[in-house]
Coordinates of C-alpha atoms and ligand atoms in Angstrom, one line a residue:
M127 CA -0.4 0.2 0.1
I128 CA 1.3 2.4 -0.6
C129 CA 1.4 6.2 1.6
Y130 CA -1.1 9.1 1.6
L131 CA 1.0 12.1 0.8
Y132 CA 2.6 10.3 -2.6
E133 CA 1.3 9.4 -5.7
A134 CA 3.6 6.8 -7.2
P135 CA 6.0 4.7 -5.7
T136 CA 9.1 7.0 -5.1
Y137 CA 12.8 4.4 -5.9
F138 CA 16.0 5.5 -3.6
F139 CA 17.7 7.8 -6.1
F140 CA 13.9 9.2 -7.5
A141 CA 12.6 10.2 -4.3
P142 CA 11.1 14.3 -4.6
D143 CA 11.3 16.0 -0.6
L144 CA 14.1 15.1 0.4
P145 CA 16.3 16.8 3.0
E146 CA 19.4 17.7 0.9
L147 CA 22.4 15.7 2.6
L148 CA 20.2 12.3 2.7
Y149 CA 22.4 11.1 0.6
Y150 CA 25.3 12.7 1.4
S151 CA 25.7 11.3 4.5
H152 CA 24.6 8.3 4.0
I153 CA 26.7 6.8 1.3
P154 CA 29.6 7.5 2.1
A155 CA 30.0 6.4 5.6
S156 CA 28.6 3.1 4.9
V157 CA 30.8 2.6 2.2
L158 CA 33.1 3.7 3.4
A159 CA 32.9 1.7 6.7
L160 CA 32.3 -1.7 4.5
L161 CA 35.5 -0.9 2.4
I162 CA 37.7 -1.0 5.6
G163 CA 35.7 -3.2 7.3
F164 CA 36.3 -5.8 4.5
F165 CA 39.7 -5.3 3.8
V166 CA 41.1 -5.1 7.4
F167 CA 39.0 -8.7 7.3
L168 CA 40.3 -10.4 4.3
H169 CA 44.1 -9.1 5.2
A170 CA 43.4 -10.9 8.3
R171 CA 40.5 -13.6 8.4
D172 CA 41.1 -15.7 11.6
Q173 CA 41.4 -12.2 13.7
L174 CA 38.9 -11.9 15.9
L175 CA 39.5 -8.0 16.1
N176 CA 39.3 -8.2 12.6
K177 CA 36.0 -9.8 12.4
L178 CA 34.5 -7.6 15.2
L179 CA 34.8 -4.2 13.6
L180 CA 33.7 -6.0 10.3
I181 CA 30.3 -7.3 11.9
I182 CA 30.2 -3.9 13.0
S183 CA 30.7 -2.1 9.5
V184 CA 27.7 -4.3 8.7
C185 CA 26.0 -3.1 11.2
F186 CA 26.0 0.2 10.6
S187 CA 25.9 -0.2 6.4
L188 CA 22.3 -2.1 7.3
W189 CA 20.9 0.3 9.8
T190 CA 21.8 2.8 7.0
L191 CA 20.6 1.9 4.9
T192 CA 17.3 0.8 6.5
S193 CA 16.9 4.5 6.5
L194 CA 17.1 5.1 3.5
I195 CA 14.6 3.2 2.5
A196 CA 13.2 5.0 5.4
W197 CA 13.4 7.9 3.5
T198 CA 13.0 7.3 0.3
N199 CA 10.4 4.9 0.1
V200 CA 6.7 4.7 -0.3
E201 CA 5.3 1.2 -0.1
A202 CA 3.6 1.8 3.6
N203 CA 4.0 -2.5 3.9
F204 CA 8.1 -2.3 3.4
V205 CA 8.7 0.8 5.1
A206 CA 7.1 -1.0 8.9
F207 CA 8.6 -4.0 8.1
V208 CA 11.9 -2.1 8.0
W209 CA 11.8 0.1 10.7
P210 CA 12.3 -2.4 13.9
F211 CA 15.5 -3.0 12.3
F212 CA 16.6 0.2 13.9
A213 CA 16.3 -0.4 17.4
L214 CA 18.0 -4.0 16.3
L215 CA 20.9 -2.8 14.3
S216 CA 22.2 -0.5 16.9
S217 CA 21.3 -2.2 19.9
F218 CA 23.7 -4.5 17.8
I219 CA 26.0 -1.6 17.2
A220 CA 26.4 -0.9 20.7
I221 CA 27.1 -4.2 22.2
F222 CA 29.6 -5.8 19.5
S223 CA 31.5 -2.5 20.4
I224 CA 32.4 -3.7 23.8
Y225 CA 33.2 -6.3 22.7
F226 CA 35.5 -5.0 20.1
I227 CA 37.0 -3.2 22.3
H228 CA 37.8 -5.6 25.1
V229 CA 39.7 -7.5 22.7
F230 CA 41.7 -4.5 20.6
L231 CA 42.7 -4.3 24.8
T232 CA 43.4 -7.0 26.0
K233 CA 43.8 -8.7 22.6
E234 CA 42.1 -12.2 24.1
D235 CA 38.4 -13.3 23.8
V236 CA 36.1 -12.2 26.0
S237 CA 35.3 -14.3 29.0
F238 CA 31.7 -17.2 28.0
R239 CA 30.2 -15.0 30.7
L240 CA 30.6 -12.1 29.6
K241 CA 29.0 -13.0 26.0
L242 CA 26.6 -14.0 28.8
G243 CA 26.4 -10.7 29.7
F244 CA 26.1 -9.2 26.1
L245 CA 23.5 -11.6 25.0
A246 CA 21.0 -11.0 28.0
L247 CA 22.1 -6.9 27.3
L248 CA 20.9 -8.1 23.6
T249 CA 17.3 -10.1 24.4
P250 CA 14.7 -7.9 25.6
V251 CA 15.7 -6.0 21.9
L252 CA 15.4 -9.4 20.4
L253 CA 12.3 -10.7 21.8
L254 CA 10.2 -7.5 21.8
A255 CA 11.4 -5.7 18.1
H256 CA 8.1 -7.6 16.5
T257 CA 5.8 -6.5 19.0
N258 CA 3.5 -4.0 20.1
L259 CA 5.9 -2.7 22.6
S260 CA 8.2 -2.2 19.6
I261 CA 5.4 -0.1 17.4
S262 CA 2.5 -0.6 18.4
G263 CA 1.3 1.4 14.7
F264 CA 2.6 2.9 11.1
N265 CA 1.8 6.1 10.2
I266 CA 0.1 5.6 6.2
T267 CA -0.1 9.1 5.3
N268 CA 3.4 10.1 5.8
C269 CA 5.1 6.4 5.9
D270 CA 6.8 6.6 9.3
A271 CA 5.9 5.3 12.6
F272 CA 7.6 8.0 14.8
G273 CA 4.1 8.1 16.7
F274 CA 4.1 4.6 17.7
E275 CA 7.1 3.7 19.0
G276 CA 7.2 1.7 22.2
S277 CA 9.1 5.1 24.9
L278 CA 10.3 1.6 26.8
Y279 CA 11.6 -0.2 24.1
K280 CA 13.5 3.0 23.0
G281 CA 14.6 3.6 25.8
Y282 CA 16.5 0.9 26.9
Y283 CA 18.2 0.6 22.6
T284 CA 19.0 3.9 23.8
L285 CA 20.3 3.4 26.7
L286 CA 22.7 0.5 25.2
G287 CA 24.1 3.0 23.6
Y288 CA 24.8 5.2 26.4
V289 CA 25.9 2.3 28.6
A290 CA 28.9 1.1 25.1
M291 CA 29.4 4.5 25.6
I292 CA 31.0 5.0 28.9
W293 CA 31.6 1.4 29.3
I294 CA 34.2 1.7 26.8
A295 CA 35.2 4.5 28.4
T296 CA 36.0 2.8 31.5
L297 CA 38.5 0.1 30.1
L298 CA 39.7 3.2 27.4
I299 CA 41.0 4.9 30.9
K300 CA 42.2 2.6 32.3
H301 CA 43.8 0.5 30.4
Y302 CA 45.5 3.9 29.1
R303 CA 47.0 4.8 32.9
K304 CA 49.3 1.5 32.8
A305 CA 49.9 1.7 28.7
T306 CA 52.9 2.1 27.2
S307 CA 53.7 5.3 25.1
E308 CA 52.8 3.9 21.8
L309 CA 49.8 2.0 22.9
R310 CA 48.5 5.2 25.1
T311 CA 48.4 6.8 21.3
Q312 CA 47.0 3.8 20.1
I313 CA 43.9 3.9 22.8
L314 CA 43.7 7.4 22.1
Y315 CA 43.0 7.0 18.3
M316 CA 41.0 3.9 19.3
G317 CA 38.6 5.8 22.3
I318 CA 37.8 9.6 20.7
G319 CA 36.9 7.2 16.7
I320 CA 34.5 4.7 19.2
E321 CA 33.3 7.3 21.1
S322 CA 33.2 10.1 18.4
F323 CA 31.3 7.5 16.1
L324 CA 28.8 6.0 19.3
F325 CA 27.6 9.8 20.7
L326 CA 26.6 11.5 17.0
F327 CA 25.2 8.1 16.1
T328 CA 23.5 7.8 19.6
T329 CA 23.0 10.5 19.9
L330 CA 21.2 12.9 17.1
T331 CA 19.5 9.7 15.9
F332 CA 18.3 10.4 19.5
I333 CA 17.1 13.3 19.8
G334 CA 16.3 13.6 15.3
T335 CA 13.5 11.0 16.0
Y336 CA 12.7 12.6 19.1
L337 CA 11.7 16.4 17.8
A338 CA 9.8 13.7 15.8
T339 CA 8.5 12.2 17.1
T340 CA 6.6 15.0 19.8
G341 CA 5.4 17.0 16.3
V342 CA 8.3 19.8 17.3
V343 CA 9.3 19.7 13.7
D344 CA 8.2 17.2 10.8
D345 CA 11.4 14.9 10.2
S346 CA 14.4 12.9 11.8
R347 CA 17.0 15.3 9.3
I348 CA 19.2 15.9 12.7
E349 CA 19.9 12.3 12.9
L350 CA 21.7 12.6 9.4
Y351 CA 24.8 14.5 11.2
G352 CA 24.8 11.2 13.2
L353 CA 26.6 9.3 10.5
F354 CA 29.7 11.3 10.1
G355 CA 30.7 9.6 13.3
M356 CA 31.2 6.3 11.1
M357 CA 33.3 8.4 9.1
I358 CA 35.2 10.1 12.0
F359 CA 36.1 6.8 13.8
M360 CA 36.7 4.9 9.6
V361 CA 39.3 8.5 9.5
F362 CA 40.8 6.6 13.1
M363 CA 41.0 3.3 11.8
A364 CA 42.8 3.6 9.0
M365 CA 45.5 6.0 11.6
L366 CA 46.2 2.7 13.2
I367 CA 46.1 0.8 10.4
V368 CA 49.1 2.0 9.3
R369 CA 50.8 3.4 11.9
F370 CA 50.7 0.3 14.6
K371 CA 49.3 -2.4 12.0
T372 CA 46.7 -3.3 14.6
F373 CA 44.8 -5.1 12.5
N374 CA 47.5 -7.4 11.8
V375 CA 47.5 -5.5 7.8
T376 CA 50.7 -5.4 6.6
V377 CA 50.5 -2.6 3.9
L378 CA 47.1 -0.5 3.0
A379 CA 46.5 -0.1 -0.6
P380 CA 46.5 4.0 0.1
Q381 CA 46.4 5.0 -3.4
A382 CA 43.2 2.4 -3.4
L383 CA 41.2 4.0 -0.4
V384 CA 41.8 7.4 -1.7
L385 CA 40.9 6.1 -5.1
A386 CA 38.0 4.7 -3.5
L387 CA 36.6 7.6 -1.7
L388 CA 37.2 9.7 -4.3
I389 CA 35.0 7.6 -6.5
L390 CA 32.6 7.6 -3.7
V391 CA 32.9 11.3 -2.9
A392 CA 32.6 12.3 -7.3
S393 CA 29.2 9.6 -8.2
Q394 CA 27.5 11.9 -5.6
F395 CA 27.0 14.0 -8.7
T396 CA 24.8 12.2 -10.1
Y397 CA 22.4 12.4 -8.3
V398 CA 22.6 15.5 -6.2
T399 CA 21.3 18.5 -7.6
T400 CA 20.5 22.0 -5.1
A401 CA 23.5 24.1 -4.9
T402 CA 23.8 23.3 -1.5
S403 CA 25.1 20.2 -2.4
I404 CA 26.6 21.3 -5.2
T405 CA 28.4 22.9 -3.0
L406 CA 28.9 20.3 0.2
T407 CA 30.5 17.8 -2.7
S408 CA 33.0 19.4 -4.5
V409 CA 34.7 21.1 -1.3
T410 CA 34.4 17.1 -0.3
L411 CA 35.8 16.1 -3.6
V412 CA 38.8 18.6 -3.2
L413 CA 39.5 17.8 0.5
T414 CA 39.4 14.0 0.5
A415 CA 41.7 15.0 -2.5
L416 CA 44.3 17.4 -0.4
A417 CA 43.6 15.2 2.3
G418 CA 43.9 11.6 0.0
L419 CA 47.7 13.3 -1.2
V420 CA 49.2 13.7 2.3
I421 CA 47.8 10.0 3.8
I422 CA 49.5 8.5 0.9
R423 CA 52.9 10.6 0.7
N424 CA 52.8 9.7 4.7
V425 CA 51.5 5.9 4.2
K426 CA 54.5 6.2 1.7
K427 CA 57.1 7.1 3.2
E428 CA 56.1 5.2 6.2
I429 CA 56.2 1.6 4.7
K430 CA 59.2 2.7 3.8
Q431 CA 61.2 3.6 6.7
R432 CA 59.5 0.3 8.3
K433 CA 61.2 -1.7 5.9
E434 CA 64.8 -0.2 6.2
I435 CA 63.5 -1.1 9.8
E436 CA 62.6 -4.7 9.9
Q437 CA 65.5 -5.7 6.8
L438 CA 67.8 -4.6 9.5
A439 CA 66.4 -5.8 12.6
Q440 CA 66.8 -9.0 10.6
K441 CA 70.6 -8.2 10.4
L442 CA 71.0 -7.2 13.6
K443 CA 69.4 -10.7 14.8
K444 CA 72.3 -12.3 12.5
A445 CA 75.1 -10.6 12.9
N446 CA 73.9 -11.7 16.8
K447 CA 73.4 -14.7 16.2
R448 CA 76.9 -14.9 14.5
L449 CA 78.2 -13.4 16.8
K450 CA 77.0 -15.1 19.5
E451 CA 78.3 -18.6 18.0
L452 CA 81.9 -16.7 17.6
D453 CA 81.5 -15.8 21.6
Q454 CA 80.9 -19.9 22.2
M455 CA 84.1 -20.1 19.9
K456 CA 86.3 -17.7 21.7
S457 CA 84.7 -19.7 24.8
E458 CA 85.6 -22.7 24.2
F459 CA 89.2 -22.0 21.9
V460 CA 90.3 -20.7 25.9
S461 CA 88.9 -23.7 27.7
I462 CA 91.3 -26.4 24.7
A463 CA 93.9 -23.6 25.3
S464 CA 94.4 -23.8 28.9
H465 CA 93.6 -27.6 29.5
Q466 CA 94.8 -29.5 26.6
L467 CA 97.4 -26.4 25.9
R468 CA 98.3 -25.3 28.5
S469 CA 99.6 -28.9 30.8
P470 CA 101.9 -29.7 27.6
L471 CA 103.8 -27.0 26.6
T472 CA 104.7 -27.0 30.4
S473 CA 106.1 -30.4 30.5
I474 CA 107.6 -30.5 27.1
R475 CA 109.3 -26.5 28.6
G476 CA 110.7 -28.4 32.1
Y477 CA 111.7 -31.3 30.6
A478 CA 113.6 -29.8 27.7
S479 CA 115.1 -27.4 30.1
M480 CA 116.8 -29.9 32.4
I481 CA 118.2 -32.0 29.5
L482 CA 119.6 -28.0 28.0
E483 CA 121.1 -28.2 32.2
G484 CA 122.5 -31.6 32.1
S485 CA 120.2 -32.7 35.0
Y486 CA 120.2 -36.2 32.7
G487 CA 123.2 -36.3 31.4
K488 CA 126.0 -33.9 29.4
L489 CA 124.6 -32.9 25.9
P490 CA 126.5 -33.1 22.5
T491 CA 126.9 -29.2 21.5
K492 CA 125.0 -29.8 18.2
A493 CA 121.5 -30.9 20.3
E494 CA 121.8 -28.0 23.1
E495 CA 121.6 -26.0 20.6
V496 CA 118.1 -27.9 19.1
V497 CA 117.0 -28.2 23.0
G498 CA 118.3 -24.2 24.2
K499 CA 115.5 -24.1 20.7
I500 CA 112.3 -25.9 21.9
V501 CA 113.2 -23.6 25.3
E502 CA 112.8 -20.8 23.4
S503 CA 110.1 -21.4 21.2
S504 CA 108.1 -23.4 24.1
T505 CA 108.3 -20.3 26.6
F506 CA 107.4 -18.0 24.2
M507 CA 104.7 -20.4 23.0
A508 CA 103.6 -20.1 26.9
S509 CA 103.0 -16.8 27.1
S510 CA 101.4 -17.2 24.1
I511 CA 98.7 -17.7 25.4
E512 CA 99.0 -16.8 28.8
D513 CA 98.3 -13.3 26.9
Y514 CA 95.7 -15.1 25.1
L515 CA 93.4 -16.3 28.2
N516 CA 94.6 -12.8 29.9
V517 CA 92.9 -11.6 27.2
S518 CA 89.3 -13.8 26.2
R519 CA 89.3 -13.3 30.7
I520 CA 89.6 -9.5 30.2
E521 CA 87.0 -8.4 27.9
A522 CA 84.6 -11.4 29.5
G523 CA 84.8 -9.8 32.5
N524 CA 86.2 -12.9 34.5
M525 CA 89.5 -11.1 35.2
K526 CA 90.0 -11.1 39.4
Y527 CA 91.7 -8.2 41.3
E528 CA 92.7 -9.1 44.5
L529 CA 94.0 -6.4 45.6
A530 CA 96.1 -4.4 49.2
D531 CA 98.8 -2.5 50.0
F532 CA 101.9 -3.5 48.6
N533 CA 105.4 -1.5 47.8
L534 CA 105.8 -0.6 44.1
K535 CA 109.3 0.2 44.5
D536 CA 110.3 -2.9 45.9
E537 CA 108.3 -5.1 43.0
A538 CA 110.0 -3.1 40.6
E539 CA 112.9 -3.7 42.3
H540 CA 112.7 -7.5 42.8
V541 CA 111.0 -7.7 38.5
A542 CA 114.4 -5.5 37.1
D543 CA 116.6 -7.7 39.9
D544 CA 115.0 -10.8 37.9
K545 CA 115.2 -10.2 34.3
R546 CA 119.5 -8.5 34.5
Q547 CA 121.1 -12.0 34.3
E548 CA 118.4 -12.2 30.5
A549 CA 119.6 -8.7 29.7
M550 CA 123.2 -9.4 30.6
K551 CA 122.7 -12.3 27.9
K552 CA 121.8 -10.3 24.9
G553 CA 124.6 -7.1 25.8
L554 CA 122.3 -4.9 27.7
L555 CA 122.5 -3.0 30.9
L556 CA 119.5 -3.2 33.3
T557 CA 119.9 -1.1 36.0
F558 CA 117.6 0.0 38.6
K559 CA 116.8 3.8 40.2
S560 CA 115.2 5.2 43.3
D561 CA 113.9 8.7 43.6
L562 CA 110.7 8.7 46.1
D563 CA 109.9 11.3 48.1
R564 CA 107.1 9.2 49.9
H565 CA 106.3 5.6 50.7
G566 CA 106.2 3.7 47.6
I567 CA 102.3 2.0 48.6
V568 CA 100.5 1.1 46.3
N569 CA 96.5 -0.9 46.8
A570 CA 96.6 -2.7 43.8
D571 CA 96.9 -7.0 42.7
I572 CA 100.8 -7.4 43.6
G573 CA 100.3 -10.8 40.5
K574 CA 99.2 -8.8 38.5
T575 CA 101.3 -5.9 38.2
R576 CA 103.8 -7.8 38.2
Q577 CA 102.9 -9.3 35.3
I578 CA 102.5 -5.9 33.9
L579 CA 106.0 -4.9 34.8
H580 CA 107.2 -8.1 32.9
N581 CA 105.9 -7.2 30.6
L582 CA 106.8 -3.1 30.6
I583 CA 110.4 -5.0 30.2
N584 CA 109.6 -7.6 28.7
N585 CA 109.5 -5.6 26.5
A586 CA 112.5 -4.1 26.5
L587 CA 114.8 -6.3 26.3
K588 CA 112.8 -8.0 23.1
Y589 CA 113.0 -3.8 21.2
T590 CA 116.2 -3.2 22.2
P591 CA 119.0 -4.0 20.2
R592 CA 122.2 -3.0 22.4
G593 CA 122.7 0.0 25.3
T594 CA 121.1 0.6 28.6
I595 CA 117.6 0.1 30.3
V596 CA 116.1 1.5 33.1
I597 CA 114.3 0.7 36.0
F598 CA 113.1 4.2 37.6
A599 CA 111.2 4.7 40.7
H600 CA 109.6 8.0 41.2
D601 CA 106.8 9.8 43.0
D602 CA 104.7 13.1 42.9
A603 CA 103.5 14.0 45.9
K604 CA 101.5 16.5 45.0
K605 CA 99.1 13.9 42.3
K606 CA 99.5 11.2 44.8
K607 CA 100.8 9.4 42.4
M608 CA 104.1 6.8 41.8
Y609 CA 105.5 6.1 38.7
I610 CA 107.8 3.2 37.5
D611 CA 108.8 4.3 33.9
I612 CA 111.1 1.5 32.1
I613 CA 113.8 3.3 30.2
D614 CA 115.5 1.7 27.2
S615 CA 118.3 3.0 24.3
G616 CA 116.1 0.5 21.2
I617 CA 114.3 1.0 18.5
G618 CA 111.9 3.1 19.0
M619 CA 108.6 4.3 17.3
R620 CA 106.9 7.4 15.4
A621 CA 104.5 9.9 17.1
D622 CA 101.5 8.8 15.7
E623 CA 102.5 5.7 17.4
V624 CA 102.4 5.5 20.4
E625 CA 99.2 5.1 21.3
D626 CA 98.6 2.6 18.3
I627 CA 100.6 -0.1 20.0
F628 CA 97.8 -0.8 22.9
G629 CA 95.7 -2.1 20.7
K630 CA 94.5 -5.3 20.7
F631 CA 97.1 -7.5 18.2
E632 CA 98.4 -3.9 17.5
R633 CA 102.3 -3.3 16.5
A634 CA 104.6 -0.8 15.5
H635 CA 105.9 -0.7 11.9
N636 CA 108.8 -2.0 13.1
A637 CA 108.3 -4.4 15.5
N638 CA 109.6 -7.4 13.1
E639 CA 112.8 -5.7 12.9
T640 CA 114.9 -6.9 16.6
N641 CA 111.7 -9.5 17.1
V642 CA 109.4 -11.5 14.9
T643 CA 107.9 -13.2 16.4
G644 CA 104.9 -10.6 18.6
T645 CA 101.4 -11.1 19.2
G646 CA 101.3 -8.0 20.0
L647 CA 98.7 -8.7 22.6
G648 CA 100.8 -7.9 26.0
L649 CA 100.5 -3.9 26.0
F650 CA 96.5 -4.0 25.4
V651 CA 96.7 -6.6 28.6
A652 CA 99.1 -4.3 30.4
R653 CA 97.4 -0.7 29.7
K654 CA 93.6 -3.0 30.4
M655 CA 94.8 -4.1 33.8
A656 CA 96.7 -1.0 35.3
R657 CA 93.4 0.3 34.9
H658 CA 91.5 -1.7 36.6
M659 CA 93.3 -0.9 39.7
N660 CA 93.1 2.8 38.7
G661 CA 96.3 3.0 36.9
E662 CA 97.6 4.0 33.8
V663 CA 99.8 2.4 30.8
T664 CA 101.6 5.4 28.4
A665 CA 104.3 5.2 26.3
M666 CA 107.0 7.8 24.7
S667 CA 109.6 8.0 22.0
D668 CA 111.6 10.4 20.5
G669 CA 111.4 8.9 17.5
P670 CA 112.6 5.5 16.0
G671 CA 116.5 5.1 16.6
H672 CA 115.7 7.5 19.7
G673 CA 114.5 4.2 22.8
S674 CA 111.2 5.1 24.5
T675 CA 110.2 5.1 27.4
F676 CA 107.2 3.1 28.9
R677 CA 105.4 4.6 32.3
L678 CA 103.3 2.8 34.0
E679 CA 101.4 5.1 36.8
M680 CA 99.5 4.3 40.2
P681 CA 97.3 6.0 42.5
L682 CA 99.8 6.1 45.9
Q683 CA 99.3 6.1 49.6
M684 CA 102.1 6.2 51.4
Ligands
LIG899 P1 104.5 -8.1 21.4 O1 105.9 -7.1 21.8 O2 104.6 -9.0 21.4 O3 104.1 -7.8 19.7 P2 103.6 -5.4 22.9 O4 101.7 -5.4 23.5 O5 103.9 -6.2 23.7 O6 103.4 -7.2 21.3 O7 103.7 -4.7 22.6 C1 103.0 -4.2 21.0 C2 103.7 -3.5 20.0 O8 104.8 -2.2 20.4 C3 105.3 -4.0 20.1 O9 105.0 -5.2 18.8 C4 106.1 -2.7 19.6 O10 105.7 -2.8 17.8 C5 106.0 -1.4 19.8 N1 106.9 -1.7 21.6 C6 106.5 -2.3 22.7 N2 107.7 -2.2 23.4 C7 108.2 -1.4 23.1 C8 109.5 -0.8 23.3 N3 110.6 -1.5 24.7 N4 110.6 -0.4 21.9 C9 110.3 -0.2 21.5 N5 108.7 -0.6 20.8 C10 108.2 -1.1 21.5

């Protein structure tokens, strides 16, 4: 039956006397909702969050379809049939919005009890939709049911909208408080989007129908503005998709989205006729195009940056894995070195020395020379192994230091005495001098300090082909420092090398001239140890051929 006010049936695009805003408010909002809803769903179908967004989008689109029918159709039976869907769909939107936010915040499904709660809230609307409590009659003249909607029923489902808003706001605030800063931005986007949608949609449809029912205005056209809430919601959803991958959608095709929007807005020119609508549509078109360009540019930039970061992270992960493997290998090597190499080497060196000293009878001169080489090589090998072990201990942070007060001058003198014979064998004169104001007491690990002095004096012996080596102990009472200088008349080094030689495996350019078997680790270890005990090792030289001075510096106690 055709409503009395109208002569002939009208359909969506041919109905006369419609508010100018009608298509403008309905079609873009619902298409945008469906577009984003399906886009998100199709990209990750197994995600509950994506399914819920699709449900909300579909319910919203069905609501706008129902509304368009109610506005444009004059078939009384048909309009009366679709009318109850307003209540049903808006209740679904409210409840599914709550469900959606729960899943968004907790990243998991809600409990069975809560689902039952949701169902309980929906039950009155579902059961009573087609009873007199929902609509008790139909206005056959105007083709609407405004005067016949049960106020209890209407009150209930409108209330559901506000319950959803408060419920969601409470949840968001609770999670916002304990969220990280990135999550906070996401919660904020989601909050602004969904709350503006629910607020505009619920409030303006309520006010619209209220005004129409009470006869203040002829129809409920104010509700048309409520639908723009969906646009706001979807824009925020799009930002969440692009910036935070909230819906596990890796790449949003921004061009496709913007193009669809432009076509959608432009398509309105085919049916808008009034000047206001044409202006509104034109402005929207320009704004959409501009916003679209900005979004596309930003998205592209962001995607590029993200890809780069992902690639870097991937590389870093690989490098880290390799490093861990190397570290493991190093540790294994260290344990092999210490246990498998050191012990036999000690025996070789010990027995060879005893043979050389004649403990097993007098050696022929030729053999003496060979055994001497065995002793020399194995001594070098043992000290190299010791260097390697020290380096790996230092790097692993496993080096143990036992600090105690001792007299550094006395220690330096002992080491000098130890080395004097070796120096004499090489034709070098090794002397010890001291010029102290204080006692020379330092607080350090005595074993490590001896090792440093051994390293420095050994080097002086190694890199001094002829001349003298002076060990000079002195102090600076004002600075509270104690110094042991090892001054040689050896090969010296270039100014640019005095720092480099403290690096791992570093040797000066002329090192091989006098000593081919160095590892370049001794000074590295010496400096690290000294620094660990608040001391320092430094080098000075007047240049190649002019000797060098190495200095051990320690804080003075007394
Ligand atoms: P190694 O002596 O095993 O090569 P070191 O770390 O002890 O390793 O020394 C690093 C480098 O510093 C040496 O290779 C040498 O070039 C230089 N160097 C060390 N001591 C002296 C010295 N007394 N005179 C000249 N050069 C030295």
